[in-house]
mmCIF file of C-alpha atoms in Angstrom:
data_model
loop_
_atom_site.group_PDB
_atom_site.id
_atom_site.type_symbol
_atom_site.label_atom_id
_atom_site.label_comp_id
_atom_site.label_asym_id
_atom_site.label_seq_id
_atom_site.Cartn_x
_atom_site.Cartn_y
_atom_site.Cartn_z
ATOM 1 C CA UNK U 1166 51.285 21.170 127.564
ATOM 2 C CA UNK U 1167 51.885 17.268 128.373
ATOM 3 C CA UNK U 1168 51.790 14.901 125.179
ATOM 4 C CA UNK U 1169 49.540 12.135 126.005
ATOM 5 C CA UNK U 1170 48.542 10.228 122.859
ATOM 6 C CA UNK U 1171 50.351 10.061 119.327
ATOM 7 C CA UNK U 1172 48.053 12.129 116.747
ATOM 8 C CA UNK U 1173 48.956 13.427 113.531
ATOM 9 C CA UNK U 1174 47.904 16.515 111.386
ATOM 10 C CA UNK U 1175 48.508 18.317 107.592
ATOM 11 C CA UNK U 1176 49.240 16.543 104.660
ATOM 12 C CA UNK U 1177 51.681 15.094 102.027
ATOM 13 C CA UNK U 1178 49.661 17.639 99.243
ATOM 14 C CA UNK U 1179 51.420 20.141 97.815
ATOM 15 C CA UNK U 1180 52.456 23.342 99.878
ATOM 16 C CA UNK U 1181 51.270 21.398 103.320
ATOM 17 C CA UNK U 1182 53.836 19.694 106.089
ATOM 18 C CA UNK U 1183 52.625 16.265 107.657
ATOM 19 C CA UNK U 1184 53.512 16.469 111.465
ATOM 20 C CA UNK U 1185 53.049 13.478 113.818
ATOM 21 C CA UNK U 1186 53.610 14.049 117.651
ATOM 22 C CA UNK U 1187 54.562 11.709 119.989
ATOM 23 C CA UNK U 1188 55.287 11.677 123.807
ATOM 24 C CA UNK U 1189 58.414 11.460 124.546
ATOM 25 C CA UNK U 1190 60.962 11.454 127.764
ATOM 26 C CA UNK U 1191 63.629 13.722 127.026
ATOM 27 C CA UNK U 1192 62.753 16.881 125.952
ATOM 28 C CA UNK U 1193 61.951 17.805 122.509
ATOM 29 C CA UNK U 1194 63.117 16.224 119.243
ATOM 30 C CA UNK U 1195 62.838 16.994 115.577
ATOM 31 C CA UNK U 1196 63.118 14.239 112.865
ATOM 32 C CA UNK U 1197 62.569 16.547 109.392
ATOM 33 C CA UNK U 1198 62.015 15.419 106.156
ATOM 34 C CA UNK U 1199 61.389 18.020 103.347
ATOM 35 C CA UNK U 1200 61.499 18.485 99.824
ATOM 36 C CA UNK U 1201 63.111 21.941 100.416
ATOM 37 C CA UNK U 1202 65.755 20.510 103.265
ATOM 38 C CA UNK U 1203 69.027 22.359 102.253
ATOM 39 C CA UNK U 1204 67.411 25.519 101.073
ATOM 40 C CA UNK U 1205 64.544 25.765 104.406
ATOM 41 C CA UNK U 1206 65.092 23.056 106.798
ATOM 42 C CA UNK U 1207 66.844 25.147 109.266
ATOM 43 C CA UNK U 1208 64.038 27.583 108.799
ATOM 44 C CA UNK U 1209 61.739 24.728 109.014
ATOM 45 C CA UNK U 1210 63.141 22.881 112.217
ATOM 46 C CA UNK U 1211 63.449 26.609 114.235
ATOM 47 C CA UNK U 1212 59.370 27.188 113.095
ATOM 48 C CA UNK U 1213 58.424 23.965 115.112
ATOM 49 C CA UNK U 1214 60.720 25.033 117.930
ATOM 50 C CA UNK U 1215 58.587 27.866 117.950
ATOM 51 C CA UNK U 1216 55.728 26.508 117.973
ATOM 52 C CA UNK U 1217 56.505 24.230 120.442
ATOM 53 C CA UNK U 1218 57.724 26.597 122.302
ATOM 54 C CA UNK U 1219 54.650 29.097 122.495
ATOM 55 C CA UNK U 1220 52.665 25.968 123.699
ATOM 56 C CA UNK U 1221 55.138 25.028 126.468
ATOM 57 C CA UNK U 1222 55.602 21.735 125.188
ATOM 58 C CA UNK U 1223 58.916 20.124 126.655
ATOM 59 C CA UNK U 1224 58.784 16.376 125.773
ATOM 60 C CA UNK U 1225 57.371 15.605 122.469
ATOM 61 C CA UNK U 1226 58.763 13.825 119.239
ATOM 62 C CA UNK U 1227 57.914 15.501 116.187
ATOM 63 C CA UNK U 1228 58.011 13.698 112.567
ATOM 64 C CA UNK U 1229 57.627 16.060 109.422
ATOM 65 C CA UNK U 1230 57.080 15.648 106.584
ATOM 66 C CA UNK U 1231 57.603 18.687 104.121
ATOM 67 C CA UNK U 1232 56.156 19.552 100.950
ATOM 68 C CA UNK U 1233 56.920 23.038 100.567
ATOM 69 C CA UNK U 1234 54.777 24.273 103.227
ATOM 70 C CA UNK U 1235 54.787 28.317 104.296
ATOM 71 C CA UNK U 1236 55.352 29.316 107.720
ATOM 72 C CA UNK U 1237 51.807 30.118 108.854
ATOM 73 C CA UNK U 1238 50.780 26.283 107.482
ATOM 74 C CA UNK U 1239 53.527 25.031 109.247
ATOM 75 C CA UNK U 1240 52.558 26.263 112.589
ATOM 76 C CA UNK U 1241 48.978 25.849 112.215
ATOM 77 C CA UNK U 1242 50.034 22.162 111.417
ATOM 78 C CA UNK U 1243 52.181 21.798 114.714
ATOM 79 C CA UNK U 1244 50.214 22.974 117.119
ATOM 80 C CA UNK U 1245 46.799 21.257 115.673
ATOM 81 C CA UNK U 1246 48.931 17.940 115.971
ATOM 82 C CA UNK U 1247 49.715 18.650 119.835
ATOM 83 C CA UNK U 1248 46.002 19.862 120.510
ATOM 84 C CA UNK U 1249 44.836 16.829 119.554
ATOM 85 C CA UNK U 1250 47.713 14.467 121.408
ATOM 86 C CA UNK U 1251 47.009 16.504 124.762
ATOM 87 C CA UNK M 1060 30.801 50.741 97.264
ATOM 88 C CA UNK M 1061 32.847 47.737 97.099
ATOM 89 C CA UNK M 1062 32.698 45.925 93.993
ATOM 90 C CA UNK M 1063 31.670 42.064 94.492
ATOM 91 C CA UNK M 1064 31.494 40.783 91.065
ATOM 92 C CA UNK M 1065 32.392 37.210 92.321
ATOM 93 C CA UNK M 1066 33.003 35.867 95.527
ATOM 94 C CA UNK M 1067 35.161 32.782 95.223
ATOM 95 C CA UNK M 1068 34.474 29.614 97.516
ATOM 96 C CA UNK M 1069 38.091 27.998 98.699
ATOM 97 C CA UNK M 1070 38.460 25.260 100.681
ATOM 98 C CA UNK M 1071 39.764 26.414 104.330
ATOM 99 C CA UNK M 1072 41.960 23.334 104.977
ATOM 100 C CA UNK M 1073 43.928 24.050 101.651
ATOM 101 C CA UNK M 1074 47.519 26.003 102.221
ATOM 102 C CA UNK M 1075 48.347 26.341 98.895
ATOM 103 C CA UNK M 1076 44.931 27.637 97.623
ATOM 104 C CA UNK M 1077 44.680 29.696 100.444
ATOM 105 C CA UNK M 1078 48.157 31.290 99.853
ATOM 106 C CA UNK M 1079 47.104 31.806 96.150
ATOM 107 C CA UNK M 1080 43.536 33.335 97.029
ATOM 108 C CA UNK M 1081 44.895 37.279 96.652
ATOM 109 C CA UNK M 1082 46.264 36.655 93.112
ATOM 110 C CA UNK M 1083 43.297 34.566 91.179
ATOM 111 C CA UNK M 1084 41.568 38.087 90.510
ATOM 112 C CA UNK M 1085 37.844 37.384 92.390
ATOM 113 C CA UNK M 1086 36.453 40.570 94.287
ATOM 114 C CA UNK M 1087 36.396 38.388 97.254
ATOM 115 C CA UNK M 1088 37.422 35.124 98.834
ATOM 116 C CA UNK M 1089 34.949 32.750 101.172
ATOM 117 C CA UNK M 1090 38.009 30.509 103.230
ATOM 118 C CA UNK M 1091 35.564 27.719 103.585
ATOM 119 C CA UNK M 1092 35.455 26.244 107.260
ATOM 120 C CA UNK M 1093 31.850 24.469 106.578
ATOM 121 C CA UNK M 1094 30.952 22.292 103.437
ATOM 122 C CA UNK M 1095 34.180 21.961 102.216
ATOM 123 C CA UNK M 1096 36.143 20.624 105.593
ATOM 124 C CA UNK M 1097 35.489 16.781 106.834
ATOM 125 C CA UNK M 1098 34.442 16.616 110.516
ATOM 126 C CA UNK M 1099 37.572 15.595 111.433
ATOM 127 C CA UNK M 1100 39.364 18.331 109.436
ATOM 128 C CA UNK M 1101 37.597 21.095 111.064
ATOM 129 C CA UNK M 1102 40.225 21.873 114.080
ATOM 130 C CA UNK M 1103 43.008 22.083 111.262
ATOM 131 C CA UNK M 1104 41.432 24.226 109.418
ATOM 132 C CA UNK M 1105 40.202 26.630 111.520
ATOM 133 C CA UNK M 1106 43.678 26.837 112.608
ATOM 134 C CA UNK M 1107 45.231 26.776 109.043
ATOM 135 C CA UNK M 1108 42.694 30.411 107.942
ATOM 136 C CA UNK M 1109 43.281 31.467 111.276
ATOM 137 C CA UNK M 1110 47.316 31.812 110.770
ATOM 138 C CA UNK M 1111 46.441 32.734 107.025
ATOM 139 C CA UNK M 1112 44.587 35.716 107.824
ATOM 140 C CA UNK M 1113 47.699 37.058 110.915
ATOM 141 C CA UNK M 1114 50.230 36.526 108.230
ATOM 142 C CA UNK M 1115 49.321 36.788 104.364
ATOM 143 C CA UNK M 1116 48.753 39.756 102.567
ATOM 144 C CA UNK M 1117 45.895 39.279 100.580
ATOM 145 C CA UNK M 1118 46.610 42.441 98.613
ATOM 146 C CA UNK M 1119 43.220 44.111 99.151
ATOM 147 C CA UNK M 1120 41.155 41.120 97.877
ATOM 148 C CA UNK M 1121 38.255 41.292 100.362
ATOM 149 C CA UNK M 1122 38.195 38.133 103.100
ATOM 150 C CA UNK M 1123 35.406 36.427 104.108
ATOM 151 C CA UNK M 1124 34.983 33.379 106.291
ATOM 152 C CA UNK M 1125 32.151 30.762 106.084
ATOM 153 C CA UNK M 1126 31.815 29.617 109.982
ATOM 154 C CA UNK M 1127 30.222 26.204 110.905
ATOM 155 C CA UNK M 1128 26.902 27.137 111.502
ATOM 156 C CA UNK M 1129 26.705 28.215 115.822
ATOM 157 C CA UNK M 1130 23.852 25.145 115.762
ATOM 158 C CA UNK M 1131 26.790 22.728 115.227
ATOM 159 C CA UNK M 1132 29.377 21.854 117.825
ATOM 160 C CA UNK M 1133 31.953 23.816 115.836
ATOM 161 C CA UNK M 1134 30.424 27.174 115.147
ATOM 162 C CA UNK M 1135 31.432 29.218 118.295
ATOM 163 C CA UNK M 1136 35.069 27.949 118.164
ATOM 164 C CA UNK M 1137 35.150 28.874 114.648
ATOM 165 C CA UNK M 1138 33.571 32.658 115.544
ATOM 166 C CA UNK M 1139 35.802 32.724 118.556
ATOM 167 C CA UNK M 1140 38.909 31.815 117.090
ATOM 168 C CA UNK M 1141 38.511 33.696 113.525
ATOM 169 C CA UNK M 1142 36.842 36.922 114.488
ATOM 170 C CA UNK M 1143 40.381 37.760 116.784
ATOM 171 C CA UNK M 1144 42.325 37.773 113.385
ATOM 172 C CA UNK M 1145 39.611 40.179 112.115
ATOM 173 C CA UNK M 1146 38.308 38.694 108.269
ATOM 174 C CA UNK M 1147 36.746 41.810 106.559
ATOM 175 C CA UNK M 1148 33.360 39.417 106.943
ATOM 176 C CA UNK M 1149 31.823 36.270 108.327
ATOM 177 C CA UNK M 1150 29.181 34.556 105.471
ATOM 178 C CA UNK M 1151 26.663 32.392 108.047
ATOM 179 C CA UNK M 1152 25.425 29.628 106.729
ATOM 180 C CA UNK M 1153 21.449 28.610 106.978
ATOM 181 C CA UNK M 1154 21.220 32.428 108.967
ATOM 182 C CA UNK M 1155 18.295 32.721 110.948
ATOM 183 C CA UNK M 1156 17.849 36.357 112.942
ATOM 184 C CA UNK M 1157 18.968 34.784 115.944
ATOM 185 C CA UNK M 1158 21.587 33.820 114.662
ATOM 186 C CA UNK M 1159 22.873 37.370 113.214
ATOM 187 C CA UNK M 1160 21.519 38.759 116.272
ATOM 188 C CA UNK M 1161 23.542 35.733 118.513
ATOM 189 C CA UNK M 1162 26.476 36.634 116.085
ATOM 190 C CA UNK M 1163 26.543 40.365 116.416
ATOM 191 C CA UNK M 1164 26.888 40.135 119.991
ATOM 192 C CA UNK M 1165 29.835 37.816 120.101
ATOM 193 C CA UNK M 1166 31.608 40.321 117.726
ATOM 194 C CA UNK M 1167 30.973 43.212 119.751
ATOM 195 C CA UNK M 1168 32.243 41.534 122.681
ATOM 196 C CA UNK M 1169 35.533 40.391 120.730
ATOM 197 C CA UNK M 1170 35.712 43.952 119.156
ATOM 198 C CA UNK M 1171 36.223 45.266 122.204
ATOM 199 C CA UNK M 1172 38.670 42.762 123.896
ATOM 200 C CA UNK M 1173 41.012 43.480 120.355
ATOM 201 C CA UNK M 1174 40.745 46.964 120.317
ATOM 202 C CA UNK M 1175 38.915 46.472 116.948
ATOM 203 C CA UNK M 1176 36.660 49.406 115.462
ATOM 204 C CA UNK M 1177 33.302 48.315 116.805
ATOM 205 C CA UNK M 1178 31.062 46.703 113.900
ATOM 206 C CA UNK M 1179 34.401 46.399 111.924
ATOM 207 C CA UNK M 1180 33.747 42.728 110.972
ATOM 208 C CA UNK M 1181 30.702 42.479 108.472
ATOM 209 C CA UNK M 1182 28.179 39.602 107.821
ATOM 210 C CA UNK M 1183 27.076 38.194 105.041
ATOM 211 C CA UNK M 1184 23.836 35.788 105.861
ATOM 212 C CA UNK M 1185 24.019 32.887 103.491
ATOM 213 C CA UNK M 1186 19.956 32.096 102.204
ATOM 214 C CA UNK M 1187 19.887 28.456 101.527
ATOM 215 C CA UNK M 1188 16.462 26.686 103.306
ATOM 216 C CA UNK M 1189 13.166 28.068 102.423
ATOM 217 C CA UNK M 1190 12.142 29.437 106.078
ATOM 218 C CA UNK M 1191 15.714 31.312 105.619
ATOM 219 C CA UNK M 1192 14.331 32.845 101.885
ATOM 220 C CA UNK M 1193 10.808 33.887 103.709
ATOM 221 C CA UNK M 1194 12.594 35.470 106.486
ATOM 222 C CA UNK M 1195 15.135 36.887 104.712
ATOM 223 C CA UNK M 1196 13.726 40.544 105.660
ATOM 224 C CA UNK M 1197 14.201 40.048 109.366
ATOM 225 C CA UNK M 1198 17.231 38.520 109.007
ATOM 226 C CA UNK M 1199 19.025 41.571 107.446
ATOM 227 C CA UNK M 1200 17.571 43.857 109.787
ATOM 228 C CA UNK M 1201 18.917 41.646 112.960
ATOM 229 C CA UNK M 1202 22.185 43.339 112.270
ATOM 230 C CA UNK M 1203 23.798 46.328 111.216
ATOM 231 C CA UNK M 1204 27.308 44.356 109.658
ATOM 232 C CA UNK M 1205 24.971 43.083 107.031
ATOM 233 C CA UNK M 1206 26.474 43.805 103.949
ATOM 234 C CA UNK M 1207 24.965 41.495 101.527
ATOM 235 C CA UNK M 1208 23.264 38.329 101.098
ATOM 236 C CA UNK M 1209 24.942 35.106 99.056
ATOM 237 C CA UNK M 1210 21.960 32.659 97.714
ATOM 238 C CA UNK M 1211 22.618 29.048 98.125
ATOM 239 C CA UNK M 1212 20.395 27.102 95.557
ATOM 240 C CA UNK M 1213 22.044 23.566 96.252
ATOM 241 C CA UNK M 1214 20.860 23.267 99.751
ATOM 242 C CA UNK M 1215 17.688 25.274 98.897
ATOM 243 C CA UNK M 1216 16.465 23.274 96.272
ATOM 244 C CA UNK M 1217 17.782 20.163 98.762
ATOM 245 C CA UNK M 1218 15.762 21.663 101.236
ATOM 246 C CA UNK M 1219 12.144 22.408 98.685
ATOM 247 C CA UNK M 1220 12.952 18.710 97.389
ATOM 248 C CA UNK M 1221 12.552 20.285 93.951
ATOM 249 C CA UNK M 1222 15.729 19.108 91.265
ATOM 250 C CA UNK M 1223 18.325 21.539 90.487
ATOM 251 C CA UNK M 1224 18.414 22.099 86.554
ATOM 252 C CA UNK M 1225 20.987 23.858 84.463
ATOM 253 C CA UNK M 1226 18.562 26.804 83.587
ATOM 254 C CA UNK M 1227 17.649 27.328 86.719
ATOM 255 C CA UNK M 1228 13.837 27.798 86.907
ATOM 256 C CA UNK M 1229 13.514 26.044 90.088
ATOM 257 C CA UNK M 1230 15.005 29.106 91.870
ATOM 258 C CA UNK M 1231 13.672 32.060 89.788
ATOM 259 C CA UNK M 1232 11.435 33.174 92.854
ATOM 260 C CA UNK M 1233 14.287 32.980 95.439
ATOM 261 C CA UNK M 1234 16.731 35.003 93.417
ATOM 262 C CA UNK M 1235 13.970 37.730 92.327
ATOM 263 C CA UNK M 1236 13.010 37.483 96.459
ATOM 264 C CA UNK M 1237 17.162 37.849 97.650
ATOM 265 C CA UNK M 1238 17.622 40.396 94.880
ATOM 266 C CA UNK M 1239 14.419 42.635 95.624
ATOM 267 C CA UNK M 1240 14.715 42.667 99.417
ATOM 268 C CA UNK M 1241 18.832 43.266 99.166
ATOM 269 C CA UNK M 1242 18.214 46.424 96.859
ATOM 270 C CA UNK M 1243 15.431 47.417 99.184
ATOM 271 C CA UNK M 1244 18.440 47.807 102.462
ATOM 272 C CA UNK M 1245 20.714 48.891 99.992
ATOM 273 C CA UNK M 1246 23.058 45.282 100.560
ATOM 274 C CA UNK M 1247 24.948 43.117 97.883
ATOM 275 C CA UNK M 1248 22.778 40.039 96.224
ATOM 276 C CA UNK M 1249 25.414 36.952 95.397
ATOM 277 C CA UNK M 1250 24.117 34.609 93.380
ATOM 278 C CA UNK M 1251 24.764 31.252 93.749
ATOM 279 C CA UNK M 1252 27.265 29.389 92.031
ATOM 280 C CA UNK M 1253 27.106 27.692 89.156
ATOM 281 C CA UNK M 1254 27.953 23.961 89.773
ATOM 282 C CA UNK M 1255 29.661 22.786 86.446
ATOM 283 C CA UNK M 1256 32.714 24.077 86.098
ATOM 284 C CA UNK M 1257 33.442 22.495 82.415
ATOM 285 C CA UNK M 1258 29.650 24.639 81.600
ATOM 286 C CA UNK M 1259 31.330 28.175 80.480
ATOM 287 C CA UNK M 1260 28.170 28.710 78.265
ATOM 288 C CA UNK M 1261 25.989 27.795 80.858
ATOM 289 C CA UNK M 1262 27.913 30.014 83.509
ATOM 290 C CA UNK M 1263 27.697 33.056 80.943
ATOM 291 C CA UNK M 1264 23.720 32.156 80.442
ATOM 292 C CA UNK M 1265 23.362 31.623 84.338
ATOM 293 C CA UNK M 1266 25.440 34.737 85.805
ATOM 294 C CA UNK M 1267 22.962 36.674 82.901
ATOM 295 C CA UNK M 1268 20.132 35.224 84.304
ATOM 296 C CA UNK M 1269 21.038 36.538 87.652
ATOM 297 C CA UNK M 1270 22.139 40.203 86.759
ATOM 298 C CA UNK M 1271 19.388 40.987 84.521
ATOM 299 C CA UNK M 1272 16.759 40.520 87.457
ATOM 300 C CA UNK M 1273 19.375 42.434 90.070
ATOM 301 C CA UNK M 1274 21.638 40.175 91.718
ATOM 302 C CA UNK M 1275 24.516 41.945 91.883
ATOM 303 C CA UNK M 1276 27.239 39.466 92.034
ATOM 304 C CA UNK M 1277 27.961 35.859 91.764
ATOM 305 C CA UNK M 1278 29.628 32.866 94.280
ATOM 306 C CA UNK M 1279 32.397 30.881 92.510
ATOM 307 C CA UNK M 1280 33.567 27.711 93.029
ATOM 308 C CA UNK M 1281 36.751 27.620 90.782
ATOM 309 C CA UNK M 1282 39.068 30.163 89.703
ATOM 310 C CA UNK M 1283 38.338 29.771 86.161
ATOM 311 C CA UNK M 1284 34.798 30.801 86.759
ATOM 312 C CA UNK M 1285 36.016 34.379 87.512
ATOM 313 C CA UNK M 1286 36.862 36.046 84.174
ATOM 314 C CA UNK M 1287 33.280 34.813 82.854
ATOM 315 C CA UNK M 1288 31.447 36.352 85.544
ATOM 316 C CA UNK M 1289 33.145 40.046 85.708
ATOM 317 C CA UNK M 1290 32.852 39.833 82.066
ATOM 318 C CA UNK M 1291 28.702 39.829 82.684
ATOM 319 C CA UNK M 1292 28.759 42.136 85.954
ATOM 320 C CA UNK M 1293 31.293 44.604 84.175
ATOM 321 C CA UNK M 1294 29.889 47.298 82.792
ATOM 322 C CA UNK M 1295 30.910 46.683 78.546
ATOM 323 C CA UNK M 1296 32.417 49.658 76.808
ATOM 324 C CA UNK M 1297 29.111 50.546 74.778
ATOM 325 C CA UNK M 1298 27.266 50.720 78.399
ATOM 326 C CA UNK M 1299 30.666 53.203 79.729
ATOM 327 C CA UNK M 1300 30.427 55.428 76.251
ATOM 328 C CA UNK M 1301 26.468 55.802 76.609
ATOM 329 C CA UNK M 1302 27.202 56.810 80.734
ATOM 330 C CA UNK M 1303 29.794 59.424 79.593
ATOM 331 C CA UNK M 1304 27.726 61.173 77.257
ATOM 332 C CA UNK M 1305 24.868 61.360 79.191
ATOM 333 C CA UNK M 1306 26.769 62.701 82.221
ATOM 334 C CA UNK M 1307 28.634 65.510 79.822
ATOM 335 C CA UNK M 1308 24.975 65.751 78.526
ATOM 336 C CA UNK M 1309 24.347 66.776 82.396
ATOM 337 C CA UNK M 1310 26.767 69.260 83.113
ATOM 338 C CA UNK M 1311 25.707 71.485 79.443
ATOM 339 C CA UNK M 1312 22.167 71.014 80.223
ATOM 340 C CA UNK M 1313 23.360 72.495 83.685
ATOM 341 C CA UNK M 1314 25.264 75.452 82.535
ATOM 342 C CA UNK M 1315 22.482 76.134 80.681
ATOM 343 C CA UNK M 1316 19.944 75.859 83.505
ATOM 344 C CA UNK M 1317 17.916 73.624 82.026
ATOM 345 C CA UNK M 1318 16.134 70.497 84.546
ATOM 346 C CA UNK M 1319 15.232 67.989 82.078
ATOM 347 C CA UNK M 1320 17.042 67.612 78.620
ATOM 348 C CA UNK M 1321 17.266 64.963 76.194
ATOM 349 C CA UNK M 1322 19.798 63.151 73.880
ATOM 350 C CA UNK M 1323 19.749 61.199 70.857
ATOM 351 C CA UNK M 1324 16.709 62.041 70.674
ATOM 352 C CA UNK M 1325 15.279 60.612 73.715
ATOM 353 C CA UNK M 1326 14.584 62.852 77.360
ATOM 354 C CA UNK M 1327 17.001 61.991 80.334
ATOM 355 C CA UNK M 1328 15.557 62.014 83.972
ATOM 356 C CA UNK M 1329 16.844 61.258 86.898
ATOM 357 C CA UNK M 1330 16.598 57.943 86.886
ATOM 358 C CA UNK M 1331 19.148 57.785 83.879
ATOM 359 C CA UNK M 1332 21.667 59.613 85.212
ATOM 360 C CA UNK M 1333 21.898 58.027 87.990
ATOM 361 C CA UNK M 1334 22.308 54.411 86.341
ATOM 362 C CA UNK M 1335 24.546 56.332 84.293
ATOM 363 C CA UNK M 1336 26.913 57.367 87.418
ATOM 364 C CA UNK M 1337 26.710 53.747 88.832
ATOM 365 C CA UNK M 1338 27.989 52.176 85.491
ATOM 366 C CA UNK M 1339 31.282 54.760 85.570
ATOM 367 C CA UNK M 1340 32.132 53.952 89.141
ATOM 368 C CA UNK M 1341 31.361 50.622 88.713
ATOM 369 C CA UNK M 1342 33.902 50.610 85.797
ATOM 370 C CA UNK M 1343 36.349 52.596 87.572
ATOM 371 C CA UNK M 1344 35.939 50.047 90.423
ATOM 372 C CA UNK M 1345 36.722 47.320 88.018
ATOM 373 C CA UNK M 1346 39.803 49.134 86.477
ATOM 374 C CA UNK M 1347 38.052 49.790 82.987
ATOM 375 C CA UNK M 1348 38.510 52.862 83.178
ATOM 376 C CA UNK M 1349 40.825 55.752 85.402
ATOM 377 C CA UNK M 1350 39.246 58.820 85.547
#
């Protein structure tokens, strides 16, 4: 999937991740921000790879912001973000 | 029988009620994909229940999904997408018979691409304009998944252009209508919920209201409205003592060989012992009581 537009999905509530997606030239970057970084942001980072991954996205820019999101939230948040920047 | 004291509204763009919708003790959930999502929401939330329901355990509460309705431009994505993570039901909102009938067919087609039981995924019609309360009948019998019927009084009311009061006058006819025509094809009546939240009396005065003229559960739209309504559609331990007695009653007047007998006085028919067998599995439904 090709990243055409910047868009944005989730939320800074409680137990929800804010992801913003941007196109980008060189492959795929991560820039995480979390309230749970040194316990889960390894976790964290590899669930967007993931996601990313399972939508064959190769050049995007993805800002997060964490606030204590689950997995399943976190991927729903990802991909919803690069549906609506394709 | 499946025990739906209270079927408890959450808003389907919400992780962390979502995650927390097994352990808030309602009989059911609705993930909300309709009313409670913004237009621009609806995408991210149909993804957000759609993840929920692959990956959480919900721990046996039962999981139903209120779809945008298939008139709007988001109802078959919702269907589509949702139905392939199989929710135990899909509540339809302003359900005509087409609709069910529209609805039952995409399900049986995405039954069989899954390798789901066929008819696996229930409906629940939601009653909420008056052309939906007069053809309430039809509607039910468009579809075999029916399994109950949740009464809407906001849009309703909205829809009669009659006010919505606390005692609930207004919509005396459509819950007697719902409740009749649900016990008639043997489906659960949900009442609506009860709006004020801060209201406990009123709730306990409402959810009476509703049981005494056979609804047989009630839609809530805050956890704290849960404990107040089992409390009303749990059978109460005066109700269990009378059902035991009668039943034991039974089995002497049995041994016996009598048909008809009577206790305290007063005969027991049929009609008696049956209520009297729905309040103890009711109870043992609820976890009142074990054996």
């Amino acid at each position: 999937m090709k990243i055409n537009n910047p868009a944005k999905a989730g939320s800074l509530e409680s137990n929800d991740i804010f992801v913003m997606v941007f196109p980008n030239e060189n492959g795929n970057e991560i820039e995480l921000e979390s309230i749970v970084i040194k316990q889960f942001g390894k976790r964290i980072r590899e669930v967007i790879e993931e996601t990313l991954k399972e939508l064959n996205v190769e050049n995007a820019k993805i800002i997060a912001k964490d606030r204590g999101a689950l997995d399943y939230t976190i991927k729903a948040r990802v991909e919803t973000a690069i549906r609506r920047a394709m | 029988m499946k025990l739906r004291r209270t079927m408890l509204f959450m808003p389907g763009n919400n992780p962390g009620m979502i995650q927390n919708a097994s352990i808030l003790g309602a009989d059911s959930v609705i993930l909300d994909l309709e009313d409670a999502v913004s237009i621009d929401e609806k995408d991210a939330a149909r993804m957000l229940v759609r993840n929920a329901l692959s990956t959480l355990d919900f721990s046996g509460c039962e999981v139903v999904v209120r779809i945008n309705s298939i008139q709007s431009d988001f109802g078959y994505d919702d269907l589509n997408v949702i139905a392939r993570v199989k929710p135990d039901a899909i509540l339809v909102p302003k359900a005509t018979s087409d609709d069910i009938e529209e609805i039952d067919e995409i399900l049986s087609i995405i039954e069989r691409e899954e390798g789901f039981k066929l008819g696996s995924i229930k409906l629940f019609p939601l009653v909420e304009t008056a052309i939906g309360l007069e053809n309430i009948r039809e509607t039910i019998l468009a579809s075999k998944r029916n399994i109950g019927v949740l009464l809407g009084a906001e849009d309703l009311t909205a829809d009669m252009g009659i006010k919505r009061t606390r005692e609930g006058n207004e919509i005396f006819y459509a819950r007697n209508r719902v409740a009749s025509i649900c016990k008639a094809y043997k489906i659960d009546a949900i009442d609506t919920p009860f709006a004020d939240v801060n209201d406990v009396e009123g709730l306990i005065e409402d959810t009476k209201r509703a049981k005494a003229i056979g609804m047989t559960g009630k839609a809530a739209i805050n956890p704290r409205q849960i404990d107040y309504i089992h409390e009303v559609f749990s059978p109460s331990m005066e109700e269990i003592m009378y059902a035991k007695r009668v039943l034991k009653a039974k089995e002497e007047a049995l041994k016996e060989g009598k048909g008809v007998f009577s206790l305290d006085g007063k005969m027991v028919d049929a009609p008696i012992i049956q209520r009297a067998e729905n309040i103890i599995l009711k109870a043992k439904l609820a976890g009142i009581i074990r054996e």
